[in-house]
Amino acid sequence: MMGRDVLRGVVGLVLVLSAGAACAQANQAPHLLVVQKGDASLGIVDLMAGKVVAAVPEGGITGHEVIASKDGKLAYVPIYGNSGVGKPGTDGHELVVIDLASQRVVGHVDFGHPVRPHMPLIGPRDGLLYVTTELEKSVTLIDPKTLKIVGSIPTSQEQSHMLALSHDGRRGYTANVGPGTVSVLDIKARKTLLVIPISGNTQRISITPNDKWVFTADQTKPQLAAIDTATNKVEKWVPLEGVAYGTTPTLDGRWLMVTMPGKSKVAVVDLKTMQVVRSVDTPADPQEILMRPDGKVAYVSCVGSHKIAEVDLGTWTVTRTIEDGANSDGLAWAGK
């Protein structure tokens, strides 16, 4: 018969191993990332628990947007500064790399001078990190393995704030806020192909899964510009209930979700008819939308209310809200 002390030791070892396995599983589990601008930190959201479980300091002035590495282990946060686009304030000059398991900054990319780096994306073909660098009127290319700058693409416009990349890796599109234009970029040749006028002011940008349509929001009227990528012209205007901000297509390419901060709503556009077919009420000030990788749920950062709304795409209802940090904005998915 096993002695009592031996039995206690075996039980203790099992508990330790179980706790270690649970911890490893938690580190490997998918997480929602949110940039908490008011706190100068990156929030890590445990979706099972429905709450922010960690806030990683970015090191001073804040970032606005984030992207995760393909393996879900790292987050890349360009440090934009404490101002809005086109407004006076600090001018960021670096990007920080955050290890999500240890929850700390483990790397930096210094651009060498102020550039206000903003929107990061991972290239679908080359795996490079693409970051808008506003003050240079460019998109900067970074090798995520070495954290070295390997090139840049001029946008030929001020305030190139947001970026969309085609899924075939051939084209890039920047929303140039103050000029109210969209720059079309040749990724391979690293040059601007043309600049498309939109309005007096524009915001955010997205591209459909089939690379046919690019959308950006007119900030002077309640409408969206729909750019046909075959002609690089605004072929349609989508009327809305209120002035739009962020746009994101569903992964099946059937719908386009559009935030309307002034209305505290998300409009849903049928991409076949280019008409709004419904709207979803959200907490105050919805801004950015992120699709869950399974395509069944969307997450909406609601900046003014310090919440993230979880939207069920089957019922088009907000199923829950998650409290996050001050002035939270950019969203990204870490894991599969």
GROMACS .gro file of C-alpha atoms in nm:
model
  336
    1MET     CA    1   0.000   0.000   0.000
    2MET     CA    2   0.127   0.347  -0.091
    3GLY     CA    3   0.236   0.552   0.210
    4ARG     CA    4   0.048   0.867   0.300
    5ASP     CA    5   0.351   1.093   0.239
    6VAL     CA    6   0.417   0.932  -0.099
    7LEU     CA    7   0.051   0.973  -0.193
    8ARG     CA    8   0.060   1.339  -0.099
    9GLY     CA    9   0.370   1.384  -0.313
   10VAL     CA   10   0.209   1.217  -0.613
   11VAL     CA   11  -0.105   1.430  -0.577
   12GLY     CA   12   0.107   1.745  -0.547
   13LEU     CA   13   0.306   1.656  -0.858
   14VAL     CA   14  -0.014   1.594  -1.053
   15LEU     CA   15  -0.151   1.931  -0.944
   16VAL     CA   16   0.170   2.110  -1.046
   17LEU     CA   17   0.174   1.939  -1.386
   18SER     CA   18  -0.193   2.014  -1.439
   19ALA     CA   19  -0.142   2.380  -1.351
   20GLY     CA   20   0.154   2.398  -1.588
   21ALA     CA   21  -0.045   2.241  -1.868
   22ALA     CA   22  -0.332   2.480  -1.807
   23CYS     CA   23  -0.094   2.775  -1.812
   24ALA     CA   24   0.066   2.656  -2.137
   25GLN     CA   25  -0.277   2.605  -2.289
   26ALA     CA   26  -0.381   2.957  -2.182
   27ASN     CA   27  -0.069   3.103  -2.343
   28GLN     CA   28  -0.145   2.918  -2.666
   29ALA     CA   29  -0.517   3.005  -2.666
   30PRO     CA   30  -0.639   3.271  -2.910
   31HIS     CA   31  -0.670   3.619  -2.767
   32LEU     CA   32  -0.821   3.946  -2.879
   33LEU     CA   33  -0.575   4.235  -2.868
   34VAL     CA   34  -0.683   4.596  -2.814
   35VAL     CA   35  -0.472   4.911  -2.812
   36GLN     CA   36  -0.566   5.113  -2.503
   37LYS     CA   37  -0.462   5.458  -2.620
   38GLY     CA   38  -0.554   5.637  -2.300
   39ASP     CA   39  -0.340   5.398  -2.096
   40ALA     CA   40  -0.049   5.368  -2.342
   41SER     CA   41  -0.083   4.992  -2.318
   42LEU     CA   42  -0.183   4.684  -2.514
   43GLY     CA   43  -0.479   4.501  -2.367
   44ILE     CA   44  -0.496   4.122  -2.394
   45VAL     CA   45  -0.854   3.997  -2.382
   46ASP     CA   46  -0.940   3.644  -2.270
   47LEU     CA   47  -1.259   3.578  -2.464
   48MET     CA   48  -1.357   3.280  -2.250
   49ALA     CA   49  -1.350   3.502  -1.942
   50GLY     CA   50  -1.480   3.803  -2.135
   51LYS     CA   51  -1.233   4.048  -1.986
   52VAL     CA   52  -0.894   4.214  -2.025
   53VAL     CA   53  -0.652   3.987  -1.842
   54ALA     CA   54  -0.334   4.189  -1.901
   55ALA     CA   55  -0.233   4.543  -1.996
   56VAL     CA   56   0.121   4.558  -2.133
   57PRO     CA   57   0.285   4.903  -2.110
   58GLU     CA   58   0.410   5.025  -2.447
   59GLY     CA   59   0.672   5.253  -2.295
   60GLY     CA   60   0.557   5.615  -2.286
   61ILE     CA   61   0.352   5.763  -2.566
   62THR     CA   62   0.090   5.543  -2.717
   63GLY     CA   63   0.017   5.337  -3.026
   64HIS     CA   64  -0.317   5.336  -3.206
   65GLU     CA   65  -0.317   5.009  -3.401
   66VAL     CA   66  -0.180   4.656  -3.364
   67ILE     CA   67  -0.121   4.339  -3.565
   68ALA     CA   68  -0.016   3.996  -3.440
   69SER     CA   69   0.242   3.764  -3.593
   70LYS     CA   70   0.102   3.471  -3.789
   71ASP     CA   71   0.189   3.228  -3.510
   72GLY     CA   72   0.008   3.445  -3.255
   73LYS     CA   73   0.311   3.483  -3.030
   74LEU     CA   74   0.404   3.847  -3.093
   75ALA     CA   75   0.221   4.177  -3.130
   76TYR     CA   76   0.353   4.470  -3.333
   77VAL     CA   77   0.243   4.816  -3.214
   78PRO     CA   78   0.355   5.131  -3.400
   79ILE     CA   79   0.391   5.415  -3.149
   80TYR     CA   80   0.201   5.696  -3.316
   81GLY     CA   81   0.195   5.961  -3.043
   82ASN     CA   82  -0.061   6.146  -2.835
   83SER     CA   83  -0.235   6.338  -3.114
   84GLY     CA   84  -0.504   6.276  -3.369
   85VAL     CA   85  -0.421   6.258  -3.738
   86GLY     CA   86  -0.320   6.596  -3.875
   87LYS     CA   87  -0.325   6.754  -3.529
   88PRO     CA   88  -0.034   6.886  -3.320
   89GLY     CA   89   0.123   6.660  -3.061
   90THR     CA   90   0.406   6.414  -3.014
   91ASP     CA   91   0.542   6.246  -3.326
   92GLY     CA   92   0.622   5.879  -3.276
   93HIS     CA   93   0.940   5.732  -3.422
   94GLU     CA   94   0.933   5.363  -3.330
   95LEU     CA   95   0.745   5.034  -3.330
   96VAL     CA   96   0.746   4.801  -3.031
   97VAL     CA   97   0.728   4.423  -3.033
   98ILE     CA   98   0.537   4.260  -2.747
   99ASP     CA   99   0.574   3.896  -2.646
  100LEU     CA  100   0.222   3.786  -2.556
  101ALA     CA  101   0.326   3.495  -2.334
  102SER     CA  102   0.561   3.697  -2.112
  103GLN     CA  103   0.351   4.014  -2.158
  104ARG     CA  104   0.644   4.249  -2.211
  105VAL     CA  105   0.816   4.450  -2.481
  106VAL     CA  106   1.092   4.239  -2.636
  107GLY     CA  107   1.192   4.440  -2.942
  108HIS     CA  108   1.196   4.781  -3.109
  109VAL     CA  109   1.217   4.924  -3.457
  110ASP     CA  110   1.347   5.282  -3.457
  111PHE     CA  111   1.263   5.475  -3.773
  112GLY     CA  112   1.543   5.722  -3.691
  113HIS     CA  113   1.325   6.032  -3.691
  114PRO     CA  114   0.960   6.125  -3.626
  115VAL     CA  115   0.724   5.954  -3.874
  116ARG     CA  116   0.396   5.897  -3.683
  117PRO     CA  117   0.381   5.525  -3.766
  118HIS     CA  118   0.024   5.404  -3.759
  119MET     CA  119  -0.133   5.106  -3.938
  120PRO     CA  120   0.057   4.773  -3.935
  121LEU     CA  121  -0.028   4.479  -4.162
  122ILE     CA  122   0.144   4.151  -4.250
  123GLY     CA  123   0.198   4.105  -4.623
  124PRO     CA  124  -0.013   3.811  -4.747
  125ARG     CA  125   0.260   3.683  -4.980
  126ASP     CA  126   0.596   3.809  -4.856
  127GLY     CA  127   0.531   3.803  -4.480
  128LEU     CA  128   0.683   4.151  -4.439
  129LEU     CA  129   0.544   4.401  -4.193
  130TYR     CA  130   0.386   4.703  -4.366
  131VAL     CA  131   0.345   5.020  -4.156
  132THR     CA  132   0.204   5.355  -4.263
  133THR     CA  133   0.453   5.633  -4.186
  134GLU     CA  134   0.252   5.952  -4.218
  135LEU     CA  135   0.516   6.220  -4.187
  136GLU     CA  136   0.719   6.054  -4.463
  137LYS     CA  137   0.414   6.020  -4.691
  138SER     CA  138   0.496   5.653  -4.720
  139VAL     CA  139   0.445   5.293  -4.618
  140THR     CA  140   0.755   5.141  -4.457
  141LEU     CA  141   0.846   4.773  -4.500
  142ILE     CA  142   1.002   4.583  -4.210
  143ASP     CA  143   1.141   4.230  -4.193
  144PRO     CA  144   0.971   4.090  -3.879
  145LYS     CA  145   1.247   3.830  -3.833
  146THR     CA  146   1.532   4.081  -3.812
  147LEU     CA  147   1.330   4.394  -3.723
  148LYS     CA  148   1.518   4.578  -3.995
  149ILE     CA  149   1.364   4.831  -4.234
  150VAL     CA  150   1.395   4.683  -4.582
  151GLY     CA  151   1.218   4.940  -4.799
  152SER     CA  152   0.941   5.193  -4.840
  153ILE     CA  153   0.662   5.280  -5.080
  154PRO     CA  154   0.574   5.648  -5.137
  155THR     CA  155   0.205   5.741  -5.116
  156SER     CA  156   0.252   6.091  -5.261
  157GLN     CA  157   0.003   6.226  -5.007
  158GLU     CA  158  -0.011   6.374  -4.658
  159GLN     CA  159  -0.167   6.184  -4.369
  160SER     CA  160  -0.159   5.833  -4.518
  161HIS     CA  161  -0.324   5.698  -4.206
  162MET     CA  162  -0.475   5.357  -4.283
  163LEU     CA  163  -0.373   5.079  -4.520
  164ALA     CA  164  -0.537   4.785  -4.694
  165LEU     CA  165  -0.347   4.516  -4.886
  166SER     CA  166  -0.494   4.304  -5.162
  167HIS     CA  167  -0.507   3.934  -5.084
  168ASP     CA  168  -0.294   3.853  -5.390
  169GLY     CA  169  -0.019   4.076  -5.251
  170ARG     CA  170  -0.002   4.299  -5.560
  171ARG     CA  171  -0.167   4.623  -5.447
  172GLY     CA  172  -0.189   4.850  -5.146
  173TYR     CA  173  -0.440   5.125  -5.077
  174THR     CA  174  -0.397   5.408  -4.824
  175ALA     CA  175  -0.665   5.639  -4.689
  176ASN     CA  176  -0.510   5.986  -4.688
  177VAL     CA  177  -0.720   6.168  -4.431
  178GLY     CA  178  -0.667   6.542  -4.477
  179PRO     CA  179  -0.630   6.538  -4.855
  180GLY     CA  180  -0.941   6.317  -4.878
  181THR     CA  181  -0.781   6.076  -5.123
  182VAL     CA  182  -0.679   5.712  -5.170
  183SER     CA  183  -0.332   5.619  -5.298
  184VAL     CA  184  -0.304   5.302  -5.507
  185LEU     CA  185   0.033   5.133  -5.454
  186ASP     CA  186   0.223   4.881  -5.665
  187ILE     CA  187   0.371   4.656  -5.396
  188LYS     CA  188   0.632   4.482  -5.612
  189ALA     CA  189   0.754   4.797  -5.787
  190ARG     CA  190   0.723   4.996  -5.463
  191LYS     CA  191   0.564   5.299  -5.622
  192THR     CA  192   0.240   5.498  -5.630
  193LEU     CA  193   0.030   5.410  -5.934
  194LEU     CA  194  -0.225   5.687  -5.891
  195VAL     CA  195  -0.416   5.896  -5.639
  196ILE     CA  196  -0.797   5.879  -5.632
  197PRO     CA  197  -0.989   6.186  -5.508
  198ILE     CA  198  -1.270   6.099  -5.266
  199SER     CA  199  -1.392   6.402  -5.068
  200GLY     CA  200  -1.271   6.686  -4.848
  201ASN     CA  201  -1.176   6.434  -4.580
  202THR     CA  202  -1.175   6.056  -4.563
  203GLN     CA  203  -1.113   5.786  -4.302
  204ARG     CA  204  -1.020   5.419  -4.280
  205ILE     CA  205  -1.009   5.173  -4.567
  206SER     CA  206  -1.091   4.808  -4.640
  207ILE     CA  207  -1.086   4.563  -4.927
  208THR     CA  208  -1.324   4.277  -5.005
  209PRO     CA  209  -1.199   3.915  -4.990
  210ASN     CA  210  -1.212   3.887  -5.372
  211ASP     CA  211  -1.005   4.209  -5.409
  212LYS     CA  212  -1.279   4.366  -5.625
  213TRP     CA  213  -1.389   4.657  -5.405
  214VAL     CA  214  -1.209   4.902  -5.179
  215PHE     CA  215  -1.416   5.111  -4.937
  216THR     CA  216  -1.337   5.433  -4.755
  217ALA     CA  217  -1.562   5.664  -4.555
  218ASP     CA  218  -1.644   6.019  -4.663
  219GLN     CA  219  -1.610   6.236  -4.353
  220THR     CA  220  -1.807   6.524  -4.503
  221LYS     CA  221  -2.127   6.333  -4.590
  222PRO     CA  222  -2.306   6.015  -4.474
  223GLN     CA  223  -2.177   5.797  -4.755
  224LEU     CA  224  -1.912   5.541  -4.848
  225ALA     CA  225  -1.694   5.548  -5.156
  226ALA     CA  226  -1.681   5.211  -5.335
  227ILE     CA  227  -1.370   5.192  -5.554
  228ASP     CA  228  -1.363   4.932  -5.830
  229THR     CA  229  -1.006   4.796  -5.823
  230ALA     CA  230  -1.024   4.709  -6.194
  231THR     CA  231  -1.073   5.075  -6.292
  232ASN     CA  232  -0.937   5.247  -5.980
  233LYS     CA  233  -1.237   5.480  -5.985
  234VAL     CA  234  -1.520   5.547  -5.742
  235GLU     CA  235  -1.789   5.346  -5.918
  236LYS     CA  236  -2.056   5.367  -5.646
  237TRP     CA  237  -2.155   5.576  -5.348
  238VAL     CA  238  -2.330   5.391  -5.066
  239PRO     CA  239  -2.572   5.620  -4.874
  240LEU     CA  240  -2.578   5.580  -4.497
  241GLU     CA  241  -2.779   5.691  -4.196
  242GLY     CA  242  -2.481   5.876  -4.049
  243VAL     CA  243  -2.121   5.965  -4.120
  244ALA     CA  244  -1.913   5.649  -4.132
  245TYR     CA  245  -1.570   5.568  -3.993
  246GLY     CA  246  -1.440   5.210  -4.009
  247THR     CA  247  -1.540   4.944  -4.261
  248THR     CA  248  -1.475   4.569  -4.260
  249PRO     CA  249  -1.618   4.300  -4.492
  250THR     CA  250  -1.732   3.967  -4.354
  251LEU     CA  251  -1.500   3.679  -4.441
  252ASP     CA  252  -1.750   3.525  -4.682
  253GLY     CA  253  -1.758   3.848  -4.884
  254ARG     CA  254  -2.135   3.881  -4.845
  255TRP     CA  255  -2.161   4.186  -4.619
  256LEU     CA  256  -1.974   4.503  -4.530
  257MET     CA  257  -1.994   4.628  -4.171
  258VAL     CA  258  -1.966   5.005  -4.126
  259THR     CA  259  -1.925   5.192  -3.798
  260MET     CA  260  -2.120   5.516  -3.752
  261PRO     CA  261  -1.980   5.674  -3.432
  262GLY     CA  262  -2.235   5.956  -3.419
  263LYS     CA  263  -2.524   5.711  -3.432
  264SER     CA  264  -2.374   5.442  -3.204
  265LYS     CA  265  -2.456   5.190  -3.473
  266VAL     CA  266  -2.297   4.955  -3.723
  267ALA     CA  267  -2.458   4.954  -4.067
  268VAL     CA  268  -2.461   4.631  -4.268
  269VAL     CA  269  -2.424   4.670  -4.644
  270ASP     CA  270  -2.526   4.397  -4.890
  271LEU     CA  271  -2.225   4.377  -5.122
  272LYS     CA  272  -2.442   4.248  -5.406
  273THR     CA  273  -2.676   4.547  -5.408
  274MET     CA  274  -2.451   4.804  -5.237
  275GLN     CA  275  -2.741   4.899  -5.010
  276VAL     CA  276  -2.772   4.909  -4.631
  277VAL     CA  277  -3.002   4.624  -4.528
  278ARG     CA  278  -2.987   4.652  -4.147
  279SER     CA  279  -2.811   4.820  -3.858
  280VAL     CA  280  -2.685   4.699  -3.520
  281ASP     CA  281  -2.699   4.914  -3.207
  282THR     CA  282  -2.367   4.930  -3.020
  283PRO     CA  283  -2.223   5.111  -2.719
  284ALA     CA  284  -2.123   5.472  -2.782
  285ASP     CA  285  -1.863   5.567  -3.043
  286PRO     CA  286  -1.798   5.249  -3.249
  287GLN     CA  287  -1.479   5.280  -3.452
  288GLU     CA  288  -1.295   4.964  -3.564
  289ILE     CA  289  -1.430   4.620  -3.659
  290LEU     CA  290  -1.243   4.289  -3.650
  291MET     CA  291  -1.371   3.954  -3.775
  292ARG     CA  292  -1.311   3.637  -3.575
  293PRO     CA  293  -1.122   3.384  -3.791
  294ASP     CA  294  -1.423   3.148  -3.808
  295GLY     CA  295  -1.632   3.427  -3.964
  296LYS     CA  296  -1.918   3.392  -3.713
  297VAL     CA  297  -1.847   3.689  -3.486
  298ALA     CA  298  -1.729   4.048  -3.524
  299TYR     CA  299  -1.571   4.262  -3.254
  300VAL     CA  300  -1.629   4.638  -3.251
  301SER     CA  301  -1.414   4.878  -3.048
  302CYS     CA  302  -1.638   5.147  -2.899
  303VAL     CA  303  -1.389   5.414  -2.802
  304GLY     CA  304  -1.607   5.659  -2.615
  305SER     CA  305  -1.764   5.392  -2.396
  306HIS     CA  306  -1.444   5.192  -2.323
  307LYS     CA  307  -1.608   4.873  -2.444
  308ILE     CA  308  -1.577   4.610  -2.714
  309ALA     CA  309  -1.904   4.487  -2.860
  310GLU     CA  310  -1.929   4.125  -2.969
  311VAL     CA  311  -2.167   4.089  -3.265
  312ASP     CA  312  -2.315   3.753  -3.366
  313LEU     CA  313  -2.319   3.754  -3.747
  314GLY     CA  314  -2.595   3.494  -3.759
  315THR     CA  315  -2.846   3.701  -3.565
  316TRP     CA  316  -2.690   4.048  -3.610
  317THR     CA  317  -2.713   4.119  -3.239
  318VAL     CA  318  -2.465   4.228  -2.974
  319THR     CA  319  -2.430   3.919  -2.756
  320ARG     CA  320  -2.206   4.078  -2.493
  321THR     CA  321  -1.979   4.374  -2.425
  322ILE     CA  322  -1.629   4.359  -2.281
  323GLU     CA  323  -1.488   4.640  -2.067
  324ASP     CA  324  -1.149   4.758  -2.186
  325GLY     CA  325  -0.904   5.040  -2.112
  326ALA     CA  326  -0.927   5.413  -2.171
  327ASN     CA  327  -0.980   5.529  -2.529
  328SER     CA  328  -0.929   5.180  -2.672
  329ASP     CA  329  -0.923   5.159  -3.050
  330GLY     CA  330  -0.718   4.921  -3.267
  331LEU     CA  331  -0.801   4.550  -3.262
  332ALA     CA  332  -0.615   4.239  -3.373
  333TRP     CA  333  -0.648   3.861  -3.339
  334ALA     CA  334  -0.366   3.653  -3.192
  335GLY     CA  335  -0.389   3.281  -3.262
  336LYS     CA  336  -0.616   3.064  -3.473
   0.00000   0.00000   0.00000
